[in-house]
Amino acid sequence: MASLPKLPDSLKSIQHYLKTAVEHDKRDPVVAYYCRMYALQRGMELDRSSPEAKTFLFSLMDILEKVKQENDGNEAITSELVGSALVEGYALKVFLFADNEDRAGRFNKNVVKSFYTAGMLFDVLTNFGELSEDIHNNRKYAKWKAAYIHKCLKNGETPVSGPLNTDDDEEGAVGGMTDAVRGIGFEGTTQPPDPRTNIPPPDNTASQYLPQPPSGYTAVPPTAGISLSKAPVKNPPKNSFF
């Protein structure tokens, strides 16, 4: 994999997705590919005019084009409909692993990392179109949980499993989490709905594209299905971006 130039300050917010891509280059190249695709699209929204940003984004685009050429027989990369099913299935597996660990009271950095990664992978799904309400709520919950458990562990406190109560005293317990959330790469402080009431219905048509769980994760099959996006985003040529 070719190396990228230094990330400009104007594009700093995409570094978490690029890091996730690197972590998955060997584990799951398809997930890595779409993480970089999301980083590219997000980077274009942030800054596509400064010389440093253009150099970086062109380099990232070259990597994506090379990966696509080298995997022209991989349907998950050549077909974004298939790719969306794979990424969504993978994101749900990571999310449900974290949620099961959280509800079992096993709080550690791996659980924070899992919720954190799931939240970013749900972001990546916007490559393929607007998120369903269920996935949108799961994304909010994953990001909130990552920040909440991170803050508790940092402060030597024991986190509460699952969603917190919505009483005023519980709302106060999660208040002031902005610094903790930003510290691990997420924005926002409000607790979303319980994800166990917001998991999509099964759709077995995409089950053949589900990846193996990442190394170190328990092999718990997702209890949710895969909802395929209906608005795939094409990978346009460079000159259409600038």
mmCIF file of C-alpha atoms in Angstrom:
data_model
loop_
_atom_site.group_PDB
_atom_site.id
_atom_site.type_symbol
_atom_site.label_atom_id
_atom_site.label_comp_id
_atom_site.label_asym_id
_atom_site.label_seq_id
_atom_site.Cartn_x
_atom_site.Cartn_y
_atom_site.Cartn_z
ATOM 1 C CA MET A 1 0.000 0.000 0.000
ATOM 2 C CA ALA A 2 1.422 3.347 -1.062
ATOM 3 C CA SER A 3 2.015 5.863 1.698
ATOM 4 C CA LEU A 4 0.088 9.095 1.943
ATOM 5 C CA PRO A 5 1.609 12.563 2.386
ATOM 6 C CA LYS A 6 1.205 14.343 5.697
ATOM 7 C CA LEU A 7 -2.419 14.968 6.548
ATOM 8 C CA PRO A 8 -3.182 18.716 6.358
ATOM 9 C CA ASP A 9 -4.720 20.374 9.400
ATOM 10 C CA SER A 10 -7.836 21.142 7.376
ATOM 11 C CA LEU A 11 -8.457 17.394 6.961
ATOM 12 C CA LYS A 12 -7.630 16.265 10.508
ATOM 13 C CA SER A 13 -11.153 14.999 11.145
ATOM 14 C CA ILE A 14 -10.748 12.175 8.604
ATOM 15 C CA GLN A 15 -7.666 10.712 10.288
ATOM 16 C CA HIS A 16 -9.740 8.325 12.422
ATOM 17 C CA TYR A 17 -11.252 6.732 9.306
ATOM 18 C CA LEU A 18 -7.847 6.426 7.657
ATOM 19 C CA LYS A 19 -6.499 4.756 10.794
ATOM 20 C CA THR A 20 -9.415 2.312 10.778
ATOM 21 C CA ALA A 21 -8.630 1.558 7.129
ATOM 22 C CA VAL A 22 -5.008 0.741 7.983
ATOM 23 C CA GLU A 23 -6.171 -1.524 10.810
ATOM 24 C CA HIS A 24 -8.322 -3.464 8.331
ATOM 25 C CA ASP A 25 -5.950 -3.662 5.359
ATOM 26 C CA LYS A 26 -5.148 -7.300 6.180
ATOM 27 C CA ARG A 27 -8.179 -8.160 8.285
ATOM 28 C CA ASP A 28 -10.767 -7.061 5.714
ATOM 29 C CA PRO A 29 -9.551 -5.130 2.622
ATOM 30 C CA VAL A 30 -13.122 -4.355 1.560
ATOM 31 C CA VAL A 31 -13.851 -2.564 4.833
ATOM 32 C CA ALA A 32 -10.515 -0.763 4.488
ATOM 33 C CA TYR A 33 -11.407 0.306 0.934
ATOM 34 C CA TYR A 34 -14.728 1.864 1.940
ATOM 35 C CA CYS A 35 -13.214 3.560 4.986
ATOM 36 C CA ARG A 36 -10.784 5.303 2.637
ATOM 37 C CA MET A 37 -13.621 6.098 0.239
ATOM 38 C CA TYR A 38 -15.528 7.755 3.073
ATOM 39 C CA ALA A 39 -12.410 9.668 4.113
ATOM 40 C CA LEU A 40 -12.015 10.903 0.536
ATOM 41 C CA GLN A 41 -15.606 12.052 0.227
ATOM 42 C CA ARG A 42 -15.527 13.708 3.630
ATOM 43 C CA GLY A 43 -12.192 15.316 2.800
ATOM 44 C CA MET A 44 -13.683 16.785 -0.355
ATOM 45 C CA GLU A 45 -16.354 18.458 1.747
ATOM 46 C CA LEU A 46 -13.794 19.879 4.158
ATOM 47 C CA ASP A 47 -11.156 21.265 1.805
ATOM 48 C CA ARG A 48 -10.577 20.672 -1.882
ATOM 49 C CA SER A 49 -8.951 23.962 -2.751
ATOM 50 C CA SER A 50 -5.758 24.305 -0.705
ATOM 51 C CA PRO A 51 -2.615 22.871 -2.354
ATOM 52 C CA GLU A 52 -1.896 20.603 0.635
ATOM 53 C CA ALA A 53 -5.407 19.169 0.669
ATOM 54 C CA LYS A 54 -5.438 18.607 -3.089
ATOM 55 C CA THR A 55 -2.110 16.781 -2.951
ATOM 56 C CA PHE A 56 -3.342 14.571 -0.121
ATOM 57 C CA LEU A 57 -6.715 13.818 -1.705
ATOM 58 C CA PHE A 58 -5.155 13.036 -5.096
ATOM 59 C CA SER A 59 -2.822 10.569 -3.378
ATOM 60 C CA LEU A 60 -5.736 8.975 -1.547
ATOM 61 C CA MET A 61 -7.657 8.760 -4.801
ATOM 62 C CA ASP A 62 -4.712 7.009 -6.457
ATOM 63 C CA ILE A 63 -4.714 4.397 -3.702
ATOM 64 C CA LEU A 64 -8.444 3.781 -4.120
ATOM 65 C CA GLU A 65 -8.134 3.432 -7.878
ATOM 66 C CA LYS A 66 -5.228 1.012 -7.515
ATOM 67 C CA VAL A 67 -7.131 -1.135 -5.016
ATOM 68 C CA LYS A 68 -10.135 -1.205 -7.311
ATOM 69 C CA GLN A 69 -8.001 -2.299 -10.280
ATOM 70 C CA GLU A 70 -6.269 -4.999 -8.228
ATOM 71 C CA ASN A 71 -9.630 -6.340 -7.047
ATOM 72 C CA ASP A 72 -11.616 -6.200 -10.264
ATOM 73 C CA GLY A 73 -12.914 -9.703 -9.507
ATOM 74 C CA ASN A 74 -14.102 -8.816 -6.008
ATOM 75 C CA GLU A 75 -17.806 -8.078 -6.245
ATOM 76 C CA ALA A 76 -17.826 -6.322 -2.877
ATOM 77 C CA ILE A 77 -15.582 -3.637 -4.391
ATOM 78 C CA THR A 78 -16.879 -3.548 -7.961
ATOM 79 C CA SER A 79 -20.519 -3.520 -6.808
ATOM 80 C CA GLU A 80 -21.327 -0.981 -4.149
ATOM 81 C CA LEU A 81 -24.633 -2.735 -3.491
ATOM 82 C CA VAL A 82 -22.682 -5.805 -2.389
ATOM 83 C CA GLY A 83 -20.106 -3.636 -0.636
ATOM 84 C CA SER A 84 -22.785 -1.894 1.412
ATOM 85 C CA ALA A 85 -24.122 -5.257 2.599
ATOM 86 C CA LEU A 86 -20.671 -6.385 3.681
ATOM 87 C CA VAL A 87 -19.805 -3.173 5.521
ATOM 88 C CA GLU A 88 -23.188 -3.052 7.248
ATOM 89 C CA GLY A 89 -22.916 -6.684 8.325
ATOM 90 C CA TYR A 90 -19.417 -6.129 9.646
ATOM 91 C CA ALA A 91 -20.441 -2.953 11.487
ATOM 92 C CA LEU A 92 -23.354 -4.767 13.132
ATOM 93 C CA LYS A 93 -21.103 -7.610 14.270
ATOM 94 C CA VAL A 94 -18.669 -5.193 15.900
ATOM 95 C CA PHE A 95 -21.549 -3.213 17.424
ATOM 96 C CA LEU A 96 -23.304 -6.282 18.829
ATOM 97 C CA PHE A 97 -20.058 -7.625 20.270
ATOM 98 C CA ALA A 98 -19.565 -4.329 22.107
ATOM 99 C CA ASP A 99 -23.196 -4.197 23.213
ATOM 100 C CA ASN A 100 -23.092 -7.772 24.552
ATOM 101 C CA GLU A 101 -19.877 -7.060 26.467
ATOM 102 C CA ASP A 102 -21.344 -3.838 27.861
ATOM 103 C CA ARG A 103 -24.564 -5.497 29.048
ATOM 104 C CA ALA A 104 -22.519 -8.285 30.630
ATOM 105 C CA GLY A 105 -20.620 -5.675 32.635
ATOM 106 C CA ARG A 106 -17.254 -6.367 31.016
ATOM 107 C CA PHE A 107 -15.913 -2.831 30.707
ATOM 108 C CA ASN A 108 -12.457 -2.338 29.217
ATOM 109 C CA LYS A 109 -10.623 -0.507 26.479
ATOM 110 C CA ASN A 110 -11.584 -3.191 23.955
ATOM 111 C CA VAL A 111 -15.270 -2.430 24.483
ATOM 112 C CA VAL A 112 -14.619 1.297 24.022
ATOM 113 C CA LYS A 113 -12.657 0.530 20.858
ATOM 114 C CA SER A 114 -15.439 -1.706 19.549
ATOM 115 C CA PHE A 115 -18.190 0.871 20.094
ATOM 116 C CA TYR A 116 -15.878 3.510 18.630
ATOM 117 C CA THR A 117 -15.147 1.427 15.514
ATOM 118 C CA ALA A 118 -18.813 0.533 15.043
ATOM 119 C CA GLY A 119 -19.736 4.222 15.152
ATOM 120 C CA MET A 120 -17.208 5.035 12.447
ATOM 121 C CA LEU A 121 -18.281 2.111 10.282
ATOM 122 C CA PHE A 122 -21.882 3.309 10.497
ATOM 123 C CA ASP A 123 -20.536 6.660 9.248
ATOM 124 C CA VAL A 124 -18.893 4.839 6.352
ATOM 125 C CA LEU A 125 -22.295 3.459 5.348
ATOM 126 C CA THR A 126 -23.259 6.962 4.251
ATOM 127 C CA ASN A 127 -21.039 6.218 1.230
ATOM 128 C CA PHE A 128 -24.036 4.358 -0.133
ATOM 129 C CA GLY A 129 -26.846 6.762 0.632
ATOM 130 C CA GLU A 130 -28.945 7.978 3.526
ATOM 131 C CA LEU A 131 -28.920 5.777 6.627
ATOM 132 C CA SER A 132 -32.077 4.071 7.795
ATOM 133 C CA GLU A 133 -33.513 5.332 11.074
ATOM 134 C CA ASP A 134 -32.418 2.101 12.782
ATOM 135 C CA ILE A 135 -28.790 2.382 11.685
ATOM 136 C CA HIS A 136 -28.801 6.097 12.440
ATOM 137 C CA ASN A 137 -29.904 5.399 16.031
ATOM 138 C CA ASN A 138 -27.365 2.591 16.427
ATOM 139 C CA ARG A 139 -24.638 4.934 15.199
ATOM 140 C CA LYS A 140 -25.586 7.564 17.779
ATOM 141 C CA TYR A 141 -25.716 4.947 20.535
ATOM 142 C CA ALA A 142 -22.321 3.445 19.613
ATOM 143 C CA LYS A 143 -20.646 6.867 19.669
ATOM 144 C CA TRP A 144 -22.323 7.837 22.913
ATOM 145 C CA LYS A 145 -21.398 4.543 24.591
ATOM 146 C CA ALA A 146 -17.772 4.793 23.462
ATOM 147 C CA ALA A 147 -17.493 8.247 25.017
ATOM 148 C CA TYR A 148 -19.413 7.322 28.164
ATOM 149 C CA ILE A 149 -17.382 4.190 28.995
ATOM 150 C CA HIS A 150 -14.139 5.984 28.075
ATOM 151 C CA LYS A 151 -14.972 8.779 30.514
ATOM 152 C CA CYS A 152 -15.935 6.372 33.304
ATOM 153 C CA LEU A 153 -12.761 4.302 32.965
ATOM 154 C CA LYS A 154 -10.655 7.441 32.845
ATOM 155 C CA ASN A 155 -12.250 8.724 36.057
ATOM 156 C CA GLY A 156 -12.092 5.377 37.877
ATOM 157 C CA GLU A 157 -15.882 4.989 37.815
ATOM 158 C CA THR A 158 -17.946 1.900 37.032
ATOM 159 C CA PRO A 159 -20.099 2.411 33.904
ATOM 160 C CA VAL A 160 -23.785 1.527 33.841
ATOM 161 C CA SER A 161 -24.596 -1.317 31.462
ATOM 162 C CA GLY A 162 -26.961 -0.581 28.598
ATOM 163 C CA PRO A 163 -28.827 2.712 28.256
ATOM 164 C CA LEU A 164 -29.050 5.033 31.246
ATOM 165 C CA ASN A 165 -32.393 6.039 32.715
ATOM 166 C CA THR A 166 -33.832 9.245 31.306
ATOM 167 C CA ASP A 167 -34.540 10.799 34.708
ATOM 168 C CA ASP A 168 -33.038 14.224 35.361
ATOM 169 C CA ASP A 169 -30.401 12.820 37.714
ATOM 170 C CA GLU A 170 -29.248 10.326 35.112
ATOM 171 C CA GLU A 171 -29.228 12.989 32.441
ATOM 172 C CA GLY A 172 -26.907 14.958 34.681
ATOM 173 C CA ALA A 173 -24.622 11.967 35.001
ATOM 174 C CA VAL A 174 -23.842 12.087 31.295
ATOM 175 C CA GLY A 175 -23.687 15.852 31.087
ATOM 176 C CA GLY A 176 -20.399 17.593 30.467
ATOM 177 C CA MET A 177 -19.064 14.752 28.311
ATOM 178 C CA THR A 178 -18.054 16.962 25.404
ATOM 179 C CA ASP A 179 -14.341 16.767 26.179
ATOM 180 C CA ALA A 180 -14.424 12.991 26.531
ATOM 181 C CA VAL A 181 -16.305 12.600 23.271
ATOM 182 C CA ARG A 182 -13.959 14.849 21.358
ATOM 183 C CA GLY A 183 -11.016 13.120 22.971
ATOM 184 C CA ILE A 184 -11.796 9.891 21.142
ATOM 185 C CA GLY A 185 -12.948 11.488 17.919
ATOM 186 C CA PHE A 186 -16.707 11.920 18.319
ATOM 187 C CA GLU A 187 -18.940 14.933 18.749
ATOM 188 C CA GLY A 188 -22.196 15.113 20.699
ATOM 189 C CA THR A 189 -23.318 14.330 24.239
ATOM 190 C CA THR A 190 -26.947 13.182 24.106
ATOM 191 C CA GLN A 191 -27.884 9.591 24.827
ATOM 192 C CA PRO A 192 -29.860 8.046 21.922
ATOM 193 C CA PRO A 193 -32.550 5.319 22.199
ATOM 194 C CA ASP A 194 -31.816 1.770 23.320
ATOM 195 C CA PRO A 195 -30.348 -0.004 20.246
ATOM 196 C CA ARG A 196 -32.116 -3.286 21.061
ATOM 197 C CA THR A 197 -35.328 -1.650 19.853
ATOM 198 C CA ASN A 198 -33.701 -0.272 16.692
ATOM 199 C CA ILE A 199 -32.119 -3.247 14.922
ATOM 200 C CA PRO A 200 -33.232 -3.832 11.310
ATOM 201 C CA PRO A 201 -35.335 -6.921 10.427
ATOM 202 C CA PRO A 202 -33.540 -9.937 8.900
ATOM 203 C CA ASP A 203 -32.742 -10.011 5.200
ATOM 204 C CA ASN A 204 -31.017 -13.269 4.299
ATOM 205 C CA THR A 205 -30.300 -12.232 0.713
ATOM 206 C CA ALA A 206 -27.069 -10.595 1.807
ATOM 207 C CA SER A 207 -25.864 -13.195 4.305
ATOM 208 C CA GLN A 208 -23.313 -14.653 1.889
ATOM 209 C CA TYR A 209 -21.386 -11.395 2.010
ATOM 210 C CA LEU A 210 -20.961 -11.207 5.792
ATOM 211 C CA PRO A 211 -17.281 -11.118 6.824
ATOM 212 C CA GLN A 212 -15.606 -13.088 9.567
ATOM 213 C CA PRO A 213 -15.492 -11.293 12.938
ATOM 214 C CA PRO A 214 -12.313 -9.314 13.541
ATOM 215 C CA SER A 215 -9.473 -10.943 15.455
ATOM 216 C CA GLY A 216 -10.160 -11.026 19.172
ATOM 217 C CA TYR A 217 -13.921 -10.746 18.868
ATOM 218 C CA THR A 218 -16.320 -13.451 20.017
ATOM 219 C CA ALA A 219 -17.992 -15.271 17.170
ATOM 220 C CA VAL A 220 -21.497 -14.047 17.936
ATOM 221 C CA PRO A 221 -23.657 -13.956 14.782
ATOM 222 C CA PRO A 222 -25.632 -10.749 14.381
ATOM 223 C CA THR A 223 -29.259 -10.859 15.408
ATOM 224 C CA ALA A 224 -29.923 -8.185 12.858
ATOM 225 C CA GLY A 225 -30.105 -8.348 9.122
ATOM 226 C CA ILE A 226 -28.693 -6.216 6.363
ATOM 227 C CA SER A 227 -30.702 -3.466 4.694
ATOM 228 C CA LEU A 228 -29.196 -2.721 1.303
ATOM 229 C CA SER A 229 -28.854 0.899 0.285
ATOM 230 C CA LYS A 230 -30.681 2.023 -2.829
ATOM 231 C CA ALA A 231 -28.495 4.969 -3.809
ATOM 232 C CA PRO A 232 -24.934 3.745 -4.473
ATOM 233 C CA VAL A 233 -22.290 6.396 -4.975
ATOM 234 C CA LYS A 234 -20.075 5.990 -8.002
ATOM 235 C CA ASN A 235 -16.325 6.504 -7.914
ATOM 236 C CA PRO A 236 -15.927 9.425 -10.347
ATOM 237 C CA PRO A 237 -12.717 10.402 -12.121
ATOM 238 C CA LYS A 238 -10.346 12.853 -10.450
ATOM 239 C CA ASN A 239 -11.206 15.843 -12.584
ATOM 240 C CA SER A 240 -14.823 15.688 -11.438
ATOM 241 C CA PHE A 241 -13.726 16.510 -7.892
ATOM 242 C CA PHE A 242 -11.594 19.591 -8.505
#
